[in-house]
Amino acid sequence: MNPSSLEGLIEALRCLPGVGPKSAQRMAYYLLQHDRAGAKRLAEGIDTALRAVQHCVRCNTFTESETCDRCTSSKRDPTQLCIVETPVDMNMMEQAHAYSGLYYVLMGRISPLDGVGPRELKLDRLLARAGDGIVREVILATNYTNEGEATAHYLSELLKSRGIAVTRIARGVPVGGELEYVDSGTLAQAMRERRPLV
Amino acid sequence: MNPSSLEGLIEALRCLPGVGPKSAQRMAYYLLQHDRAGAKRLAEGIDTALRAVQHCVRCNTFTESETCDRCTSSKRDPTQLCIVETPVDMNMMEQAHAYSGLYYVLMGRISPLDGVGPRELKLDRLLARAGDGIVREVILATNYTNEGEATAHYLSELLKSRGIAVTRIARGVPVGGELEYVDSGTLAQAMRERRPLV
């Protein structure tokens, strides 16, 4: 019914999270009819990002250099390491202005149903990072979802067995909530009230 | 906070309809972390479609050739011309298997609030198409929204003044619809536009 290149675009748009067949069709028609310049910029933006964006060797977040600006900053406290699931969570934490240490971004969470275990998260890298002799406290700031909790529990066992002090951000974050959608006041409170895991 | 190429991608994703800052960020992270192959296909799909897809010179729908397959088909009745707002509407009409004439796709609707008037819709082309001497009936199948109704009204005045017969698709209770759940506006119209049973 549609030309094949249009069908191809519709199919390709479905790689975006939360975009089903109807949305993809609407997006494709919109781009071709109303925003060809925007579409061109999008294709270029994807190409550029795919070429430039890699993972920081220290904190695992997205960066364009080998080590990200935050990890090389002298203004951050290197004795604290906050573990988050995603770069979005890290940005949210930064916007809460309650933490000045360093981060480690898991880029996911332990989720057996999705086939994501400790191996897929490459926790070896995290253990090496946390055990560098400078880090005094690891703060677990994974989501308070089931998967985030399981991840925190698993990590705390792993880290404590290596003699590293582990804390967890306070349960000020609503149960079942995700950091990305919590207001920064709540998040700041949760950071301040982090408690030792016993 | 994010690397500039990542920010660029997030900004570029916002050209997609219905995608705000949060969704764009989520999409960008998802593509870079979980589906770089899909992202590459998306960039290529956009490029290919931008190069290949143009408008049919007869019916104005998307096509890869000068004239689309439907307009060149000998199986369609050239005396009927159905006017729809979008290619999606045309596809829906085709799936209803109740029409075998030709189409004209407006690629929009008259909507003064969005700055879309007769000039933006290039209605000159439609008038030339409808006045080719072969078309006997123009069927207005724009949506029954305020904008669609305004468009149908405007077009019917324009076409009738040129001596072209104009009809409008029926309005009423949907097939399978229950009166209990139909809005009163629709029901009032269905009552006013009741037709004799033969």
CSV table of C-alpha atoms in Angstrom, one decimal, chain B:
chain,number,residue,atom,x,y,z
B,1,MET,CA,25.7,17.3,31.6
B,2,ASN,CA,25.3,15.0,28.6
B,3,PRO,CA,27.9,14.8,25.9
B,4,SER,CA,27.0,17.3,23.1
B,5,SER,CA,26.4,14.6,20.5
B,6,LEU,CA,23.9,13.0,22.9
B,7,GLU,CA,22.2,16.3,23.6
B,8,GLY,CA,22.1,16.8,19.8
B,9,LEU,CA,20.4,13.4,19.4
B,10,ILE,CA,17.9,14.2,22.2
B,11,GLU,CA,17.1,17.5,20.6
B,12,ALA,CA,16.8,16.0,17.1
B,13,LEU,CA,14.3,13.3,18.4
B,14,ARG,CA,12.0,16.0,19.5
B,15,CYS,CA,11.0,16.6,15.8
B,16,LEU,CA,8.9,13.5,16.2
B,17,PRO,CA,5.3,14.3,16.9
B,18,GLY,CA,4.2,13.6,20.5
B,19,VAL,CA,7.8,13.3,21.7
B,20,GLY,CA,8.7,15.7,24.6
B,21,PRO,CA,12.0,16.2,26.4
B,22,LYS,CA,11.6,13.2,28.7
B,23,SER,CA,10.6,10.8,26.0
B,24,ALA,CA,13.4,12.1,23.7
B,25,GLN,CA,16.0,11.5,26.5
B,26,ARG,CA,14.6,8.0,27.1
B,27,MET,CA,14.7,7.2,23.4
B,28,ALA,CA,18.3,8.5,23.0
B,29,TYR,CA,19.6,6.5,26.0
B,30,TYR,CA,17.7,3.4,24.8
B,31,LEU,CA,19.1,3.6,21.3
B,32,LEU,CA,22.7,4.1,22.5
B,33,GLN,CA,22.6,1.5,25.2
B,34,HIS,CA,20.4,-1.2,23.8
B,35,ASP,CA,19.8,-0.9,20.1
B,36,ARG,CA,22.6,0.7,18.1
B,37,ALA,CA,21.8,-1.5,15.2
B,38,GLY,CA,18.2,-0.3,15.2
B,39,ALA,CA,19.4,3.3,15.4
B,40,LYS,CA,21.6,2.8,12.4
B,41,ARG,CA,18.7,1.3,10.5
B,42,LEU,CA,16.5,4.3,11.6
B,43,ALA,CA,19.1,6.8,10.3
B,44,GLU,CA,19.3,4.9,7.0
B,45,GLY,CA,15.5,4.5,6.8
B,46,ILE,CA,15.1,8.3,7.1
B,47,ASP,CA,17.7,9.0,4.5
B,48,THR,CA,16.2,6.5,2.1
B,49,ALA,CA,12.7,7.8,2.6
B,50,LEU,CA,13.7,11.4,2.3
B,51,ARG,CA,15.4,10.7,-1.0
B,52,ALA,CA,12.7,8.3,-2.5
B,53,VAL,CA,9.3,9.5,-1.2
B,54,GLN,CA,7.6,12.3,-3.2
B,55,HIS,CA,4.0,13.3,-3.8
B,56,CYS,CA,1.9,11.7,-6.6
B,57,VAL,CA,1.2,14.4,-9.2
B,58,ARG,CA,-2.4,13.1,-9.5
B,59,CYS,CA,-3.6,12.3,-6.0
B,60,ASN,CA,-0.9,13.9,-3.9
B,61,THR,CA,-0.3,10.8,-1.7
B,62,PHE,CA,3.2,9.6,-0.9
B,63,THR,CA,4.8,7.6,-3.7
B,64,GLU,CA,8.2,6.7,-5.1
B,65,SER,CA,7.3,7.4,-8.7
B,66,GLU,CA,5.7,10.4,-10.4
B,67,THR,CA,2.2,8.9,-10.4
B,68,CYS,CA,1.2,6.3,-7.7
B,69,ASP,CA,0.1,2.8,-8.6
B,70,ARG,CA,-3.5,3.5,-7.7
B,71,CYS,CA,-3.8,6.5,-10.0
B,72,THR,CA,-2.4,4.5,-12.9
B,73,SER,CA,-4.5,1.4,-12.3
B,74,SER,CA,-7.1,0.6,-14.9
B,75,LYS,CA,-9.3,-1.2,-12.3
B,76,ARG,CA,-10.3,2.1,-10.6
B,77,ASP,CA,-13.3,4.1,-11.6
B,78,PRO,CA,-11.9,7.5,-12.8
B,79,THR,CA,-15.3,9.2,-12.5
B,80,GLN,CA,-15.3,9.2,-8.7
B,81,LEU,CA,-12.8,11.2,-6.6
B,82,CYS,CA,-12.7,10.7,-2.9
B,83,ILE,CA,-11.0,13.5,-0.9
B,84,VAL,CA,-9.3,12.5,2.4
B,85,GLU,CA,-7.1,14.3,4.8
B,86,THR,CA,-4.2,11.9,5.0
B,87,PRO,CA,-2.7,8.7,3.4
B,88,VAL,CA,-3.8,6.9,6.6
B,89,ASP,CA,-7.4,7.8,5.9
B,90,MET,CA,-7.0,6.6,2.4
B,91,ASN,CA,-5.6,3.3,3.6
B,92,MET,CA,-8.5,2.9,6.1
B,93,MET,CA,-11.0,3.6,3.3
B,94,GLU,CA,-9.3,1.0,1.1
B,95,GLN,CA,-9.5,-1.6,3.9
B,96,ALA,CA,-13.3,-0.9,4.1
B,97,HIS,CA,-13.6,-2.4,0.5
B,98,ALA,CA,-16.5,-0.1,-0.3
B,99,TYR,CA,-15.0,2.2,-2.9
B,100,SER,CA,-13.3,1.6,-6.2
B,101,GLY,CA,-12.8,5.2,-7.5
B,102,LEU,CA,-9.7,7.4,-7.2
B,103,TYR,CA,-8.5,9.6,-4.3
B,104,TYR,CA,-7.1,13.0,-3.6
B,105,VAL,CA,-5.1,13.4,-0.4
B,106,LEU,CA,-5.2,16.9,1.1
B,107,MET,CA,-2.2,16.1,3.4
B,108,GLY,CA,-3.9,18.2,6.0
B,109,ARG,CA,-7.0,20.1,6.8
B,110,ILE,CA,-8.1,23.7,7.0
B,111,SER,CA,-7.1,24.8,10.5
B,112,PRO,CA,-6.8,28.5,11.0
B,113,LEU,CA,-5.4,28.0,14.6
B,114,ASP,CA,-2.5,26.1,13.1
B,115,GLY,CA,-2.1,28.6,10.3
B,116,VAL,CA,-3.3,26.2,7.6
B,117,GLY,CA,-5.7,27.8,5.1
B,118,PRO,CA,-6.7,27.0,1.5
B,119,ARG,CA,-3.4,28.3,0.2
B,120,GLU,CA,-1.3,26.0,2.5
B,121,LEU,CA,-3.3,23.0,1.3
B,122,LYS,CA,-2.6,23.9,-2.4
B,123,LEU,CA,-6.3,23.5,-3.3
B,124,ASP,CA,-5.6,24.8,-6.8
B,125,ARG,CA,-4.1,21.4,-7.6
B,126,LEU,CA,-7.3,19.7,-6.2
B,127,LEU,CA,-9.5,21.9,-8.3
B,128,ALA,CA,-7.5,21.2,-11.4
B,129,ARG,CA,-7.7,17.5,-10.6
B,130,ALA,CA,-11.4,17.5,-9.9
B,131,GLY,CA,-12.2,19.6,-13.0
B,132,ASP,CA,-10.4,17.3,-15.5
B,133,GLY,CA,-13.7,16.6,-17.3
B,134,ILE,CA,-13.7,12.9,-16.3
B,135,VAL,CA,-14.6,13.2,-12.6
B,136,ARG,CA,-18.4,13.1,-12.2
B,137,GLU,CA,-18.6,13.0,-8.4
B,138,VAL,CA,-16.4,14.3,-5.6
B,139,ILE,CA,-16.9,12.5,-2.3
B,140,LEU,CA,-15.7,14.4,0.7
B,141,ALA,CA,-14.3,12.0,3.3
B,142,THR,CA,-12.6,14.5,5.6
B,143,ASN,CA,-12.9,13.7,9.3
B,144,TYR,CA,-16.0,14.7,11.2
B,145,THR,CA,-14.0,16.9,13.5
B,146,ASN,CA,-14.4,20.7,13.5
B,147,GLU,CA,-11.5,21.2,11.2
B,148,GLY,CA,-12.6,18.3,8.9
B,149,GLU,CA,-16.1,19.7,8.7
B,150,ALA,CA,-14.8,23.2,7.9
B,151,THR,CA,-12.6,21.8,5.2
B,152,ALA,CA,-15.5,19.8,3.7
B,153,HIS,CA,-17.8,22.9,3.8
B,154,TYR,CA,-15.1,25.0,2.1
B,155,LEU,CA,-14.4,22.4,-0.5
B,156,SER,CA,-18.1,21.8,-1.3
B,157,GLU,CA,-18.7,25.5,-1.9
B,158,LEU,CA,-15.6,25.7,-4.1
B,159,LEU,CA,-16.5,22.6,-6.2
B,160,LYS,CA,-20.2,23.3,-6.5
B,161,SER,CA,-19.4,26.8,-7.9
B,162,ARG,CA,-17.5,25.0,-10.6
B,163,GLY,CA,-20.5,22.7,-11.4
B,164,ILE,CA,-19.0,19.5,-9.9
B,165,ALA,CA,-21.3,17.1,-8.0
B,166,VAL,CA,-20.3,16.8,-4.4
B,167,THR,CA,-21.3,14.3,-1.7
B,168,ARG,CA,-20.2,13.7,1.9
B,169,ILE,CA,-19.7,10.3,3.6
B,170,ALA,CA,-22.6,9.6,6.0
B,171,ARG,CA,-22.5,10.5,9.6
B,172,GLY,CA,-24.2,8.4,12.3
B,173,VAL,CA,-24.1,5.6,14.8
B,174,PRO,CA,-21.0,3.4,14.1
B,175,VAL,CA,-21.6,-0.2,13.0
B,176,GLY,CA,-21.6,-2.3,16.2
B,177,GLY,CA,-22.2,0.8,18.2
B,178,GLU,CA,-24.8,0.9,21.0
B,179,LEU,CA,-27.0,3.9,21.4
B,180,GLU,CA,-26.3,3.9,25.1
B,181,TYR,CA,-22.6,4.7,24.5
B,182,VAL,CA,-22.9,7.0,21.6
B,183,ASP,CA,-22.4,10.7,22.3
B,184,SER,CA,-25.6,12.8,22.0
B,185,GLY,CA,-24.2,14.9,19.1
B,186,THR,CA,-23.8,11.9,17.0
B,187,LEU,CA,-27.2,10.6,18.0
B,188,ALA,CA,-28.8,13.9,17.2
B,189,GLN,CA,-27.2,13.9,13.7
B,190,ALA,CA,-28.2,10.3,13.1
B,191,MET,CA,-31.8,11.2,13.9
B,192,ARG,CA,-31.8,14.3,11.7
B,193,GLU,CA,-30.1,12.5,8.9
B,194,ARG,CA,-32.3,9.3,9.1
B,195,ARG,CA,-33.1,7.8,5.7
B,196,PRO,CA,-36.0,5.8,4.3
B,197,LEU,CA,-35.7,2.0,4.4
B,198,VAL,CA,-36.5,0.6,1.0
